[in-house]
């Protein structure tokens, strides 16, 4: 089954404790992206990747890092989480062309205390 | 820069009534336009997309949207609402060289029995 898998589904952590949210897709997609969803703000893009070893900032990249060492994986790293990073995070992927649909993971609800 | 505006953060309709969710985009060039739906505790799923082949686009679950260039609009409609349509709906526009999508802030649809 074609899917984007995010882990963990829920995460509670404390300020400053480094964490990684994993994202994996099994569709051989070139494009992958991370979004955060906050009430009243919709989805905002954090980082995206056009292919292996090619990453770029989205609209709200501060406080986040990503890597794309393999085509299927695109982890999101919070080196020193802060409470304003409490949010619902989604990973998504699609084939290379810009009008292809995005496949979304089920989301990771992060709470930073 | 592109932007996407969804009028109305909450829309409530009765079961069997017309559903109309509004979306306007700003762009000097007609972009690729999408509607995604998010059911509770799930990721986003594609409802339909406009890619210039036809101005009236039919999607899943009886939804359709009409692209109107003169109004820079891409409103989503469904003739008869069903209880299962209760969800949050996002309009998105893309089309730059990287194809990053700009999402609207979302409209939460409630369906009353």
JSON list of N, CA and C in Angstrom, two decimals, chain A residues 24-72:
[
{"chain": "A", "resi": 24, "resn": "UNK", "atom": "N", "xyz": [8.85, 8.45, 6.30]},
{"chain": "A", "resi": 24, "resn": "UNK", "atom": "CA", "xyz": [9.28, 7.52, 5.26]},
{"chain": "A", "resi": 24, "resn": "UNK", "atom": "C", "xyz": [8.16, 7.32, 4.26]},
{"chain": "A", "resi": 25, "resn": "UNK", "atom": "N", "xyz": [8.51, 7.28, 2.96]},
{"chain": "A", "resi": 25, "resn": "UNK", "atom": "CA", "xyz": [7.50, 7.01, 1.93]},
{"chain": "A", "resi": 25, "resn": "UNK", "atom": "C", "xyz": [7.97, 5.84, 1.06]},
{"chain": "A", "resi": 26, "resn": "UNK", "atom": "N", "xyz": [7.00, 5.05, 0.59]},
{"chain": "A", "resi": 26, "resn": "UNK", "atom": "CA", "xyz": [7.32, 3.84, -0.18]},
{"chain": "A", "resi": 26, "resn": "UNK", "atom": "C", "xyz": [6.92, 3.96, -1.65]},
{"chain": "A", "resi": 27, "resn": "UNK", "atom": "N", "xyz": [6.84, 5.19, -2.15]},
{"chain": "A", "resi": 27, "resn": "UNK", "atom": "CA", "xyz": [6.37, 5.42, -3.51]},
{"chain": "A", "resi": 27, "resn": "UNK", "atom": "C", "xyz": [7.46, 5.93, -4.45]},
{"chain": "A", "resi": 28, "resn": "UNK", "atom": "N", "xyz": [8.70, 5.96, -3.97]},
{"chain": "A", "resi": 28, "resn": "UNK", "atom": "CA", "xyz": [9.82, 6.43, -4.79]},
{"chain": "A", "resi": 28, "resn": "UNK", "atom": "C", "xyz": [9.64, 7.88, -5.25]},
{"chain": "A", "resi": 29, "resn": "UNK", "atom": "N", "xyz": [9.01, 8.68, -4.38]},
{"chain": "A", "resi": 29, "resn": "UNK", "atom": "CA", "xyz": [8.76, 10.08, -4.72]},
{"chain": "A", "resi": 29, "resn": "UNK", "atom": "C", "xyz": [10.02, 10.92, -4.59]},
{"chain": "A", "resi": 30, "resn": "UNK", "atom": "N", "xyz": [10.16, 11.86, -5.52]},
{"chain": "A", "resi": 30, "resn": "UNK", "atom": "CA", "xyz": [11.31, 12.76, -5.47]},
{"chain": "A", "resi": 30, "resn": "UNK", "atom": "C", "xyz": [11.10, 13.86, -4.41]},
{"chain": "A", "resi": 31, "resn": "UNK", "atom": "N", "xyz": [9.91, 14.41, -4.37]},
{"chain": "A", "resi": 31, "resn": "UNK", "atom": "CA", "xyz": [9.62, 15.58, -3.54]},
{"chain": "A", "resi": 31, "resn": "UNK", "atom": "C", "xyz": [9.07, 15.17, -2.18]},
{"chain": "A", "resi": 32, "resn": "UNK", "atom": "N", "xyz": [9.63, 15.74, -1.11]},
{"chain": "A", "resi": 32, "resn": "UNK", "atom": "CA", "xyz": [9.11, 15.54, 0.23]},
{"chain": "A", "resi": 32, "resn": "UNK", "atom": "C", "xyz": [9.10, 16.88, 0.96]},
{"chain": "A", "resi": 33, "resn": "UNK", "atom": "N", "xyz": [8.19, 16.99, 1.91]},
{"chain": "A", "resi": 33, "resn": "UNK", "atom": "CA", "xyz": [8.01, 18.28, 2.57]},
{"chain": "A", "resi": 33, "resn": "UNK", "atom": "C", "xyz": [7.49, 18.08, 3.99]},
{"chain": "A", "resi": 34, "resn": "UNK", "atom": "N", "xyz": [7.82, 19.03, 4.86]},
{"chain": "A", "resi": 34, "resn": "UNK", "atom": "CA", "xyz": [7.29, 19.07, 6.21]},
{"chain": "A", "resi": 34, "resn": "UNK", "atom": "C", "xyz": [6.44, 20.33, 6.38]},
{"chain": "A", "resi": 35, "resn": "UNK", "atom": "N", "xyz": [5.28, 20.14, 7.07]},
{"chain": "A", "resi": 35, "resn": "UNK", "atom": "CA", "xyz": [4.39, 21.24, 7.38]},
{"chain": "A", "resi": 35, "resn": "UNK", "atom": "C", "xyz": [4.08, 21.20, 8.87]},
{"chain": "A", "resi": 36, "resn": "UNK", "atom": "N", "xyz": [3.73, 22.37, 9.40]},
{"chain": "A", "resi": 36, "resn": "UNK", "atom": "CA", "xyz": [3.13, 22.42, 10.72]},
{"chain": "A", "resi": 36, "resn": "UNK", "atom": "C", "xyz": [1.75, 23.02, 10.59]},
{"chain": "A", "resi": 37, "resn": "UNK", "atom": "N", "xyz": [0.82, 22.49, 11.39]},
{"chain": "A", "resi": 37, "resn": "UNK", "atom": "CA", "xyz": [-0.56, 22.96, 11.36]},
{"chain": "A", "resi": 37, "resn": "UNK", "atom": "C", "xyz": [-0.91, 23.53, 12.71]},
{"chain": "A", "resi": 38, "resn": "UNK", "atom": "N", "xyz": [-1.33, 24.77, 12.73]},
{"chain": "A", "resi": 38, "resn": "UNK", "atom": "CA", "xyz": [-1.72, 25.46, 13.95]},
{"chain": "A", "resi": 38, "resn": "UNK", "atom": "C", "xyz": [-3.11, 26.05, 13.75]},
{"chain": "A", "resi": 39, "resn": "UNK", "atom": "N", "xyz": [-3.94, 26.04, 14.81]},
{"chain": "A", "resi": 39, "resn": "UNK", "atom": "CA", "xyz": [-5.31, 26.55, 14.68]},
{"chain": "A", "resi": 39, "resn": "UNK", "atom": "C", "xyz": [-5.34, 27.97, 14.15]},
{"chain": "A", "resi": 40, "resn": "UNK", "atom": "N", "xyz": [-6.16, 28.18, 13.12]},
{"chain": "A", "resi": 40, "resn": "UNK", "atom": "CA", "xyz": [-6.31, 29.52, 12.55]},
{"chain": "A", "resi": 40, "resn": "UNK", "atom": "C", "xyz": [-5.21, 29.92, 11.59]},
{"chain": "A", "resi": 41, "resn": "UNK", "atom": "N", "xyz": [-4.18, 29.10, 11.47]},
{"chain": "A", "resi": 41, "resn": "UNK", "atom": "CA", "xyz": [-3.06, 29.45, 10.59]},
{"chain": "A", "resi": 41, "resn": "UNK", "atom": "C", "xyz": [-2.93, 28.49, 9.41]},
{"chain": "A", "resi": 42, "resn": "UNK", "atom": "N", "xyz": [-3.69, 27.41, 9.40]},
{"chain": "A", "resi": 42, "resn": "UNK", "atom": "CA", "xyz": [-3.59, 26.46, 8.30]},
{"chain": "A", "resi": 42, "resn": "UNK", "atom": "C", "xyz": [-2.27, 25.70, 8.33]},
{"chain": "A", "resi": 43, "resn": "UNK", "atom": "N", "xyz": [-1.81, 25.27, 7.16]},
{"chain": "A", "resi": 43, "resn": "UNK", "atom": "CA", "xyz": [-0.56, 24.55, 7.06]},
{"chain": "A", "resi": 43, "resn": "UNK", "atom": "C", "xyz": [0.53, 25.49, 6.57]},
{"chain": "A", "resi": 44, "resn": "UNK", "atom": "N", "xyz": [1.66, 25.45, 7.25]},
{"chain": "A", "resi": 44, "resn": "UNK", "atom": "CA", "xyz": [2.79, 26.26, 6.84]},
{"chain": "A", "resi": 44, "resn": "UNK", "atom": "C", "xyz": [3.98, 25.34, 6.59]},
{"chain": "A", "resi": 45, "resn": "UNK", "atom": "N", "xyz": [4.68, 25.61, 5.51]},
{"chain": "A", "resi": 45, "resn": "UNK", "atom": "CA", "xyz": [5.78, 24.73, 5.12]},
{"chain": "A", "resi": 45, "resn": "UNK", "atom": "C", "xyz": [7.04, 25.05, 5.92]},
{"chain": "A", "resi": 46, "resn": "UNK", "atom": "N", "xyz": [7.69, 24.00, 6.41]},
{"chain": "A", "resi": 46, "resn": "UNK", "atom": "CA", "xyz": [8.91, 24.17, 7.21]},
{"chain": "A", "resi": 46, "resn": "UNK", "atom": "C", "xyz": [10.14, 24.01, 6.33]},
{"chain": "A", "resi": 47, "resn": "UNK", "atom": "N", "xyz": [10.28, 22.85, 5.73]},
{"chain": "A", "resi": 47, "resn": "UNK", "atom": "CA", "xyz": [11.36, 22.53, 4.80]},
{"chain": "A", "resi": 47, "resn": "UNK", "atom": "C", "xyz": [10.82, 21.62, 3.72]},
{"chain": "A", "resi": 48, "resn": "UNK", "atom": "N", "xyz": [11.50, 21.60, 2.58]},
{"chain": "A", "resi": 48, "resn": "UNK", "atom": "CA", "xyz": [11.15, 20.67, 1.54]},
{"chain": "A", "resi": 48, "resn": "UNK", "atom": "C", "xyz": [12.42, 20.14, 0.88]},
{"chain": "A", "resi": 49, "resn": "UNK", "atom": "N", "xyz": [12.25, 19.08, 0.11]},
{"chain": "A", "resi": 49, "resn": "UNK", "atom": "CA", "xyz": [13.37, 18.46, -0.57]},
{"chain": "A", "resi": 49, "resn": "UNK", "atom": "C", "xyz": [12.92, 18.02, -1.96]},
{"chain": "A", "resi": 50, "resn": "UNK", "atom": "N", "xyz": [13.68, 18.44, -2.95]},
{"chain": "A", "resi": 50, "resn": "UNK", "atom": "CA", "xyz": [13.34, 18.09, -4.33]},
{"chain": "A", "resi": 50, "resn": "UNK", "atom": "C", "xyz": [13.90, 16.72, -4.72]},
{"chain": "A", "resi": 51, "resn": "UNK", "atom": "N", "xyz": [14.94, 16.27, -3.99]},
{"chain": "A", "resi": 51, "resn": "UNK", "atom": "CA", "xyz": [15.51, 14.95, -4.25]},
{"chain": "A", "resi": 51, "resn": "UNK", "atom": "C", "xyz": [16.59, 14.69, -3.21]},
{"chain": "A", "resi": 52, "resn": "UNK", "atom": "N", "xyz": [17.26, 13.57, -3.31]},
{"chain": "A", "resi": 52, "resn": "UNK", "atom": "CA", "xyz": [18.31, 13.21, -2.35]},
{"chain": "A", "resi": 52, "resn": "UNK", "atom": "C", "xyz": [19.37, 14.30, -2.30]},
{"chain": "A", "resi": 53, "resn": "UNK", "atom": "N", "xyz": [19.73, 14.68, -1.08]},
{"chain": "A", "resi": 53, "resn": "UNK", "atom": "CA", "xyz": [20.77, 15.69, -0.82]},
{"chain": "A", "resi": 53, "resn": "UNK", "atom": "C", "xyz": [20.38, 17.09, -1.29]},
{"chain": "A", "resi": 54, "resn": "UNK", "atom": "N", "xyz": [19.12, 17.32, -1.61]},
{"chain": "A", "resi": 54, "resn": "UNK", "atom": "CA", "xyz": [18.65, 18.64, -2.03]},
{"chain": "A", "resi": 54, "resn": "UNK", "atom": "C", "xyz": [17.52, 19.07, -1.10]},
{"chain": "A", "resi": 55, "resn": "UNK", "atom": "N", "xyz": [17.82, 20.02, -0.21]},
{"chain": "A", "resi": 55, "resn": "UNK", "atom": "CA", "xyz": [16.80, 20.50, 0.71]},
{"chain": "A", "resi": 55, "resn": "UNK", "atom": "C", "xyz": [16.77, 22.02, 0.68]},
{"chain": "A", "resi": 56, "resn": "UNK", "atom": "N", "xyz": [15.63, 22.60, 1.06]},
{"chain": "A", "resi": 56, "resn": "UNK", "atom": "CA", "xyz": [15.53, 24.05, 1.08]},
{"chain": "A", "resi": 56, "resn": "UNK", "atom": "C", "xyz": [14.49, 24.49, 2.10]},
{"chain": "A", "resi": 57, "resn": "UNK", "atom": "N", "xyz": [14.62, 25.75, 2.54]},
{"chain": "A", "resi": 57, "resn": "UNK", "atom": "CA", "xyz": [13.74, 26.28, 3.55]},
{"chain": "A", "resi": 57, "resn": "UNK", "atom": "C", "xyz": [12.37, 26.58, 2.98]},
{"chain": "A", "resi": 58, "resn": "UNK", "atom": "N", "xyz": [11.37, 26.36, 3.82]},
{"chain": "A", "resi": 58, "resn": "UNK", "atom": "CA", "xyz": [10.02, 26.79, 3.50]},
{"chain": "A", "resi": 58, "resn": "UNK", "atom": "C", "xyz": [9.74, 28.13, 4.14]},
{"chain": "A", "resi": 59, "resn": "UNK", "atom": "N", "xyz": [8.52, 28.31, 4.61]},
{"chain": "A", "resi": 59, "resn": "UNK", "atom": "CA", "xyz": [8.12, 29.60, 5.17]},
{"chain": "A", "resi": 59, "resn": "UNK", "atom": "C", "xyz": [8.49, 29.78, 6.64]},
{"chain": "A", "resi": 60, "resn": "UNK", "atom": "N", "xyz": [8.61, 28.69, 7.39]},
{"chain": "A", "resi": 60, "resn": "UNK", "atom": "CA", "xyz": [8.87, 28.78, 8.82]},
{"chain": "A", "resi": 60, "resn": "UNK", "atom": "C", "xyz": [9.96, 27.80, 9.24]},
{"chain": "A", "resi": 61, "resn": "UNK", "atom": "N", "xyz": [11.21, 27.98, 8.77]},
{"chain": "A", "resi": 61, "resn": "UNK", "atom": "CA", "xyz": [12.26, 26.99, 9.02]},
{"chain": "A", "resi": 61, "resn": "UNK", "atom": "C", "xyz": [13.00, 27.15, 10.35]},
{"chain": "A", "resi": 62, "resn": "UNK", "atom": "N", "xyz": [12.80, 28.30, 11.04]},
{"chain": "A", "resi": 62, "resn": "UNK", "atom": "CA", "xyz": [13.61, 28.57, 12.22]},
{"chain": "A", "resi": 62, "resn": "UNK", "atom": "C", "xyz": [13.38, 27.52, 13.31]},
{"chain": "A", "resi": 63, "resn": "UNK", "atom": "N", "xyz": [14.48, 26.98, 13.82]},
{"chain": "A", "resi": 63, "resn": "UNK", "atom": "CA", "xyz": [14.40, 26.00, 14.89]},
{"chain": "A", "resi": 63, "resn": "UNK", "atom": "C", "xyz": [14.31, 24.56, 14.43]},
{"chain": "A", "resi": 64, "resn": "UNK", "atom": "N", "xyz": [14.33, 24.35, 13.12]},
{"chain": "A", "resi": 64, "resn": "UNK", "atom": "CA", "xyz": [14.21, 23.00, 12.56]},
{"chain": "A", "resi": 64, "resn": "UNK", "atom": "C", "xyz": [15.40, 22.69, 11.66]},
{"chain": "A", "resi": 65, "resn": "UNK", "atom": "N", "xyz": [15.70, 21.40, 11.54]},
{"chain": "A", "resi": 65, "resn": "UNK", "atom": "CA", "xyz": [16.67, 20.91, 10.57]},
{"chain": "A", "resi": 65, "resn": "UNK", "atom": "C", "xyz": [16.08, 19.69, 9.88]},
{"chain": "A", "resi": 66, "resn": "UNK", "atom": "N", "xyz": [16.56, 19.42, 8.67]},
{"chain": "A", "resi": 66, "resn": "UNK", "atom": "CA", "xyz": [16.15, 18.23, 7.95]},
{"chain": "A", "resi": 66, "resn": "UNK", "atom": "C", "xyz": [17.37, 17.64, 7.25]},
{"chain": "A", "resi": 67, "resn": "UNK", "atom": "N", "xyz": [17.22, 16.41, 6.80]},
{"chain": "A", "resi": 67, "resn": "UNK", "atom": "CA", "xyz": [18.23, 15.79, 5.96]},
{"chain": "A", "resi": 67, "resn": "UNK", "atom": "C", "xyz": [17.55, 14.86, 4.97]},
{"chain": "A", "resi": 68, "resn": "UNK", "atom": "N", "xyz": [18.20, 14.64, 3.84]},
{"chain": "A", "resi": 68, "resn": "UNK", "atom": "CA", "xyz": [17.63, 13.72, 2.83]},
{"chain": "A", "resi": 68, "resn": "UNK", "atom": "C", "xyz": [18.80, 12.90, 2.25]},
{"chain": "A", "resi": 69, "resn": "UNK", "atom": "N", "xyz": [19.17, 11.91, 3.02]},
{"chain": "A", "resi": 69, "resn": "UNK", "atom": "CA", "xyz": [20.29, 11.06, 2.64]},
{"chain": "A", "resi": 69, "resn": "UNK", "atom": "C", "xyz": [19.84, 9.88, 1.78]},
{"chain": "A", "resi": 70, "resn": "UNK", "atom": "N", "xyz": [18.58, 9.52, 1.92]},
{"chain": "A", "resi": 70, "resn": "UNK", "atom": "CA", "xyz": [18.00, 8.46, 1.10]},
{"chain": "A", "resi": 70, "resn": "UNK", "atom": "C", "xyz": [16.70, 9.00, 0.53]},
{"chain": "A", "resi": 71, "resn": "UNK", "atom": "N", "xyz": [16.29, 8.45, -0.59]},
{"chain": "A", "resi": 71, "resn": "UNK", "atom": "CA", "xyz": [15.11, 8.98, -1.25]},
{"chain": "A", "resi": 71, "resn": "UNK", "atom": "C", "xyz": [13.86, 8.78, -0.40]},
{"chain": "A", "resi": 72, "resn": "UNK", "atom": "N", "xyz": [13.75, 7.70, 0.33]},
{"chain": "A", "resi": 72, "resn": "UNK", "atom": "CA", "xyz": [12.53, 7.38, 1.03]},
{"chain": "A", "resi": 72, "resn": "UNK", "atom": "C", "xyz": [12.38, 8.11, 2.38]}
]
